[in-house]
Coordinates of C-alpha atoms in Angstrom, one line a residue:
M1 CA 71.3 27.9 -22.0
H2 CA 71.6 24.5 -20.4
I3 CA 74.3 23.8 -17.8
D4 CA 75.1 20.4 -16.4
I5 CA 77.2 20.4 -13.2
I6 CA 79.0 17.3 -12.0
T7 CA 79.7 17.1 -8.3
V8 CA 80.3 14.7 -5.4
V9 CA 78.2 16.9 -3.0
P10 CA 75.0 17.9 -5.0
G11 CA 73.4 19.2 -1.8
L12 CA 75.8 22.2 -1.9
L13 CA 74.1 23.4 -5.1
E14 CA 70.5 23.0 -4.1
G15 CA 70.1 26.5 -2.5
P16 CA 71.8 28.8 -5.1
F17 CA 69.6 27.5 -8.0
A18 CA 66.3 27.5 -6.2
H19 CA 65.9 31.2 -5.6
S20 CA 66.1 34.7 -7.2
I21 CA 67.3 35.3 -10.7
L22 CA 68.5 31.8 -11.4
K23 CA 65.1 30.3 -10.4
R24 CA 63.3 33.0 -12.5
A25 CA 65.4 32.1 -15.5
E26 CA 64.4 28.5 -15.2
D27 CA 60.7 29.4 -14.7
K28 CA 60.9 31.5 -17.9
G29 CA 62.4 28.6 -19.8
L30 CA 65.5 30.7 -20.6
A31 CA 68.0 28.5 -18.7
S32 CA 68.1 25.1 -17.2
I33 CA 70.6 23.7 -14.7
R34 CA 71.0 20.0 -13.9
V35 CA 73.2 18.8 -11.0
I36 CA 74.7 15.4 -11.5
N37 CA 75.9 13.2 -8.6
L38 CA 79.2 11.7 -9.7
R39 CA 78.8 8.9 -7.2
D40 CA 76.0 7.5 -9.4
Y41 CA 78.7 6.6 -11.9
S42 CA 80.9 4.8 -9.5
T43 CA 81.0 1.0 -9.8
S44 CA 82.3 0.4 -6.3
K45 CA 80.0 -0.8 -3.6
Q46 CA 80.8 2.2 -1.4
K47 CA 80.3 4.6 -4.4
Q48 CA 83.9 5.7 -4.1
V49 CA 85.1 8.3 -6.6
D50 CA 88.6 9.0 -5.2
D51 CA 91.8 7.2 -4.5
Y52 CA 95.3 7.7 -3.2
A53 CA 97.8 9.7 -5.3
F54 CA 100.6 7.8 -7.0
G55 CA 103.9 8.9 -5.5
G56 CA 102.4 9.5 -2.1
G57 CA 101.5 12.7 -0.4
A58 CA 98.5 14.0 1.6
G59 CA 95.0 14.1 0.2
M60 CA 92.9 12.0 -2.2
V61 CA 92.5 12.4 -5.9
M62 CA 89.3 12.1 -7.9
S63 CA 89.6 9.0 -10.1
I64 CA 89.3 9.1 -13.9
E65 CA 87.0 6.2 -14.3
P66 CA 83.7 7.5 -12.8
I67 CA 84.4 10.9 -14.3
A68 CA 85.0 9.5 -17.8
R69 CA 81.9 7.3 -17.4
C70 CA 79.8 10.3 -16.4
I71 CA 81.0 12.7 -19.1
E72 CA 80.7 10.1 -21.9
A73 CA 77.1 9.3 -20.8
L74 CA 76.2 13.0 -20.8
Q75 CA 77.9 13.5 -24.2
K76 CA 75.4 11.0 -25.7
E77 CA 72.6 13.3 -24.7
R78 CA 74.0 16.6 -26.1
T79 CA 77.1 18.3 -27.6
Y80 CA 78.7 20.7 -25.2
D81 CA 80.2 24.0 -26.3
E82 CA 82.6 23.8 -23.4
I83 CA 83.5 21.3 -20.7
I84 CA 84.7 23.4 -17.8
Y85 CA 86.8 22.3 -14.8
M86 CA 86.7 24.5 -11.8
T87 CA 90.2 24.6 -10.4
P88 CA 92.4 27.2 -8.5
D89 CA 95.0 27.0 -11.3
G90 CA 92.5 27.8 -14.1
A91 CA 92.2 31.0 -16.0
R92 CA 90.9 33.9 -13.8
F93 CA 87.1 34.3 -14.3
D94 CA 86.2 37.9 -15.2
Q95 CA 83.4 39.8 -16.9
P96 CA 84.8 39.4 -20.5
M97 CA 84.9 35.6 -20.0
A98 CA 81.4 35.6 -18.6
N99 CA 80.2 37.6 -21.6
A100 CA 81.8 35.2 -24.0
L101 CA 80.5 32.0 -22.2
S102 CA 77.0 33.4 -22.0
L103 CA 76.7 33.1 -25.8
N104 CA 76.9 29.3 -25.5
Q105 CA 73.9 27.0 -25.3
N106 CA 75.3 23.9 -23.6
L107 CA 77.9 23.9 -20.9
L108 CA 79.3 21.1 -18.7
I109 CA 81.0 22.0 -15.4
L110 CA 83.1 19.5 -13.4
C111 CA 83.6 20.5 -9.8
G112 CA 87.0 19.6 -8.4
H113 CA 87.2 18.1 -4.9
Y114 CA 89.9 16.7 -2.6
K115 CA 93.3 17.3 -4.1
G116 CA 91.8 17.6 -7.6
V117 CA 91.2 15.2 -10.5
D118 CA 93.4 12.7 -12.2
E119 CA 95.4 14.8 -14.8
R120 CA 94.2 12.5 -17.6
V121 CA 90.6 13.9 -17.1
R122 CA 91.9 17.3 -17.9
E123 CA 93.9 16.1 -20.9
R124 CA 91.0 14.1 -22.4
F125 CA 87.8 15.9 -21.6
I126 CA 88.3 19.5 -20.4
T127 CA 88.2 22.3 -22.9
K128 CA 88.4 25.2 -20.4
E129 CA 89.7 25.5 -16.8
I130 CA 88.4 28.4 -14.6
S131 CA 89.3 29.8 -11.3
I132 CA 87.2 32.4 -9.5
G133 CA 90.2 33.7 -7.5
D134 CA 93.6 33.1 -6.0
Y135 CA 92.4 31.0 -3.1
V136 CA 91.4 27.5 -2.4
L137 CA 87.8 26.3 -1.6
S138 CA 86.8 22.9 -0.3
G139 CA 85.4 22.0 -3.7
G140 CA 84.4 23.6 -7.0
E141 CA 80.7 23.7 -6.2
L142 CA 80.4 27.2 -4.9
A143 CA 82.7 28.4 -7.7
A144 CA 80.4 26.7 -10.3
A145 CA 77.4 28.4 -8.8
V146 CA 79.2 31.8 -9.1
V147 CA 80.0 31.1 -12.8
A148 CA 76.4 29.9 -13.5
D149 CA 75.0 33.0 -11.9
A150 CA 77.3 35.3 -13.8
L151 CA 76.4 33.7 -17.1
I152 CA 72.6 33.3 -16.8
R153 CA 72.0 36.9 -15.7
L154 CA 73.4 37.9 -19.1
I155 CA 70.9 36.0 -21.1
P156 CA 68.4 38.3 -22.8
G157 CA 65.1 38.3 -20.9
V158 CA 66.4 37.0 -17.6
L159 CA 66.7 40.4 -16.0
N160 CA 63.5 42.6 -15.8
D161 CA 65.6 45.6 -17.1
E162 CA 67.4 44.4 -20.2
T163 CA 70.0 47.2 -19.9
S164 CA 70.9 46.5 -16.2
A165 CA 73.7 44.0 -17.0
L166 CA 75.3 46.5 -19.4
T167 CA 76.1 48.9 -16.7
D168 CA 77.4 46.5 -14.1
S169 CA 80.9 46.8 -12.8
F170 CA 83.6 45.6 -15.1
Q171 CA 81.5 45.7 -18.3
D172 CA 83.4 48.7 -19.5
G173 CA 86.6 48.1 -17.5
L174 CA 85.4 50.3 -14.7
L175 CA 83.6 49.8 -11.4
A176 CA 80.0 50.9 -11.3
P177 CA 79.3 54.4 -9.9
P178 CA 77.4 54.9 -6.6
V179 CA 73.7 54.5 -6.8
Y180 CA 70.9 56.1 -4.7
T181 CA 67.2 55.8 -4.1
R182 CA 64.5 57.5 -2.1
P183 CA 64.5 59.4 0.2
A184 CA 66.6 62.2 -1.3
E185 CA 67.8 63.1 2.1
Y186 CA 68.4 60.9 5.1
D187 CA 69.8 62.0 8.4
G188 CA 71.6 64.9 6.8
M189 CA 73.0 62.8 3.9
K190 CA 71.8 64.1 0.5
V191 CA 71.7 62.5 -2.9
P192 CA 73.9 64.4 -5.3
E193 CA 71.9 67.2 -6.9
V194 CA 72.8 66.2 -10.4
L195 CA 70.9 62.9 -10.1
L196 CA 67.8 64.8 -9.2
S197 CA 68.1 67.3 -12.1
G198 CA 66.6 65.1 -14.9
H199 CA 69.4 66.3 -17.2
E200 CA 70.4 63.1 -18.9
A201 CA 73.7 64.3 -20.3
K202 CA 74.9 65.7 -17.0
I203 CA 73.8 62.6 -15.1
N204 CA 75.7 60.4 -17.6
E205 CA 78.8 62.6 -17.2
W206 CA 78.6 62.4 -13.4
R207 CA 78.2 58.7 -13.4
F208 CA 81.2 58.2 -15.7
E209 CA 83.4 60.5 -13.6
A210 CA 82.2 58.8 -10.4
S211 CA 82.9 55.4 -12.0
V212 CA 86.5 56.4 -12.9
R213 CA 87.1 58.0 -9.5
R214 CA 85.8 54.9 -7.7
T215 CA 87.9 52.6 -9.9
H216 CA 91.0 54.8 -9.2
E217 CA 90.4 54.5 -5.5
R218 CA 89.5 50.8 -5.2
R219 CA 90.9 49.0 -8.3
P220 CA 93.7 51.1 -9.9
D221 CA 94.9 48.0 -11.6
L222 CA 91.8 48.2 -13.9
L223 CA 92.8 51.7 -15.0
R224 CA 96.3 50.5 -15.8
D225 CA 94.8 47.8 -18.1
N226 CA 92.1 50.1 -19.6
Q227 CA 92.2 53.7 -20.6
P228 CA 88.6 54.9 -20.6
G229 CA 87.7 58.0 -22.4
K230 CA 84.8 60.3 -22.3
S231 CA 83.0 58.3 -24.9
D232 CA 82.6 55.5 -22.3
A233 CA 80.0 57.7 -20.6
E234 CA 77.7 56.7 -23.5
S235 CA 77.4 53.3 -21.9
Y236 CA 75.3 54.9 -19.1
K237 CA 72.7 56.1 -21.6
K238 CA 71.7 52.5 -22.4

C-alpha cells in the first residue's frame, strides 16, 4: 500500500510514521507513506494556500488552486483508488471502513485546515470524505495518521501475529475481551482460572461471553446494531 498525504503542516506527521508498526511496515516494504507539503504548490511569494471566504465570516479557507495543482501533479505519478478528504462532516470512520480501505493499493489523503477547503475541491477531486469522530481538530493531520495506522496494521505481514488484527475490538461488532499476562496472581488479583486451563473451547466461550458483557456495559449501541450469536466465539479460535 502507498499513501500520499497532503498537508500544510508536514511536521505534525513526522512522529507517527517514524516509529512502531508503521515504521516496521515501511522497513518490510509492505507500505509506504509520503507527506506532501501543499505550500510547495503555491505560486505566491509567501507560499499562501488560503484566502478569505466569499460572503464574509470568521476563518480562512484553503484555496482550490494549490490543491488542484498538487493533486493533478500526483495523479500523473499514479492512479489513486481513493482520494480522501479528512473533514468533521465526513462519513464516520470505523473498522468495516478500515477493512475495506486496507484492500486498496494507492490512497491520497487531503488534510483539511482552517475553515476547510473550497467546496469545488470536494466536487472535482474527492472520492471519499472521512471523519474520525464528532469533534473538531485544528487540522486533518492527526486524523489522517489515525486512518493510516488503522489501515496499514491490517496488511498481511505487518503484524508479527497474523491473527492479531482479526480479534481486535469491532472486528466482529463487539469490544475485545479482557486480556491478562504473567504473573497469574498479583497483589491478590487472580487471572480467571479458565484462561489457565488450556481448554481451548472453554477459553473461546469465556472470551466470547466476556466480550459480549463488556460491549453491553460500555457500548450497548453496538449490540443494538449487531446481534452476535454463539458462533461468533469461533473468531477467537483464529
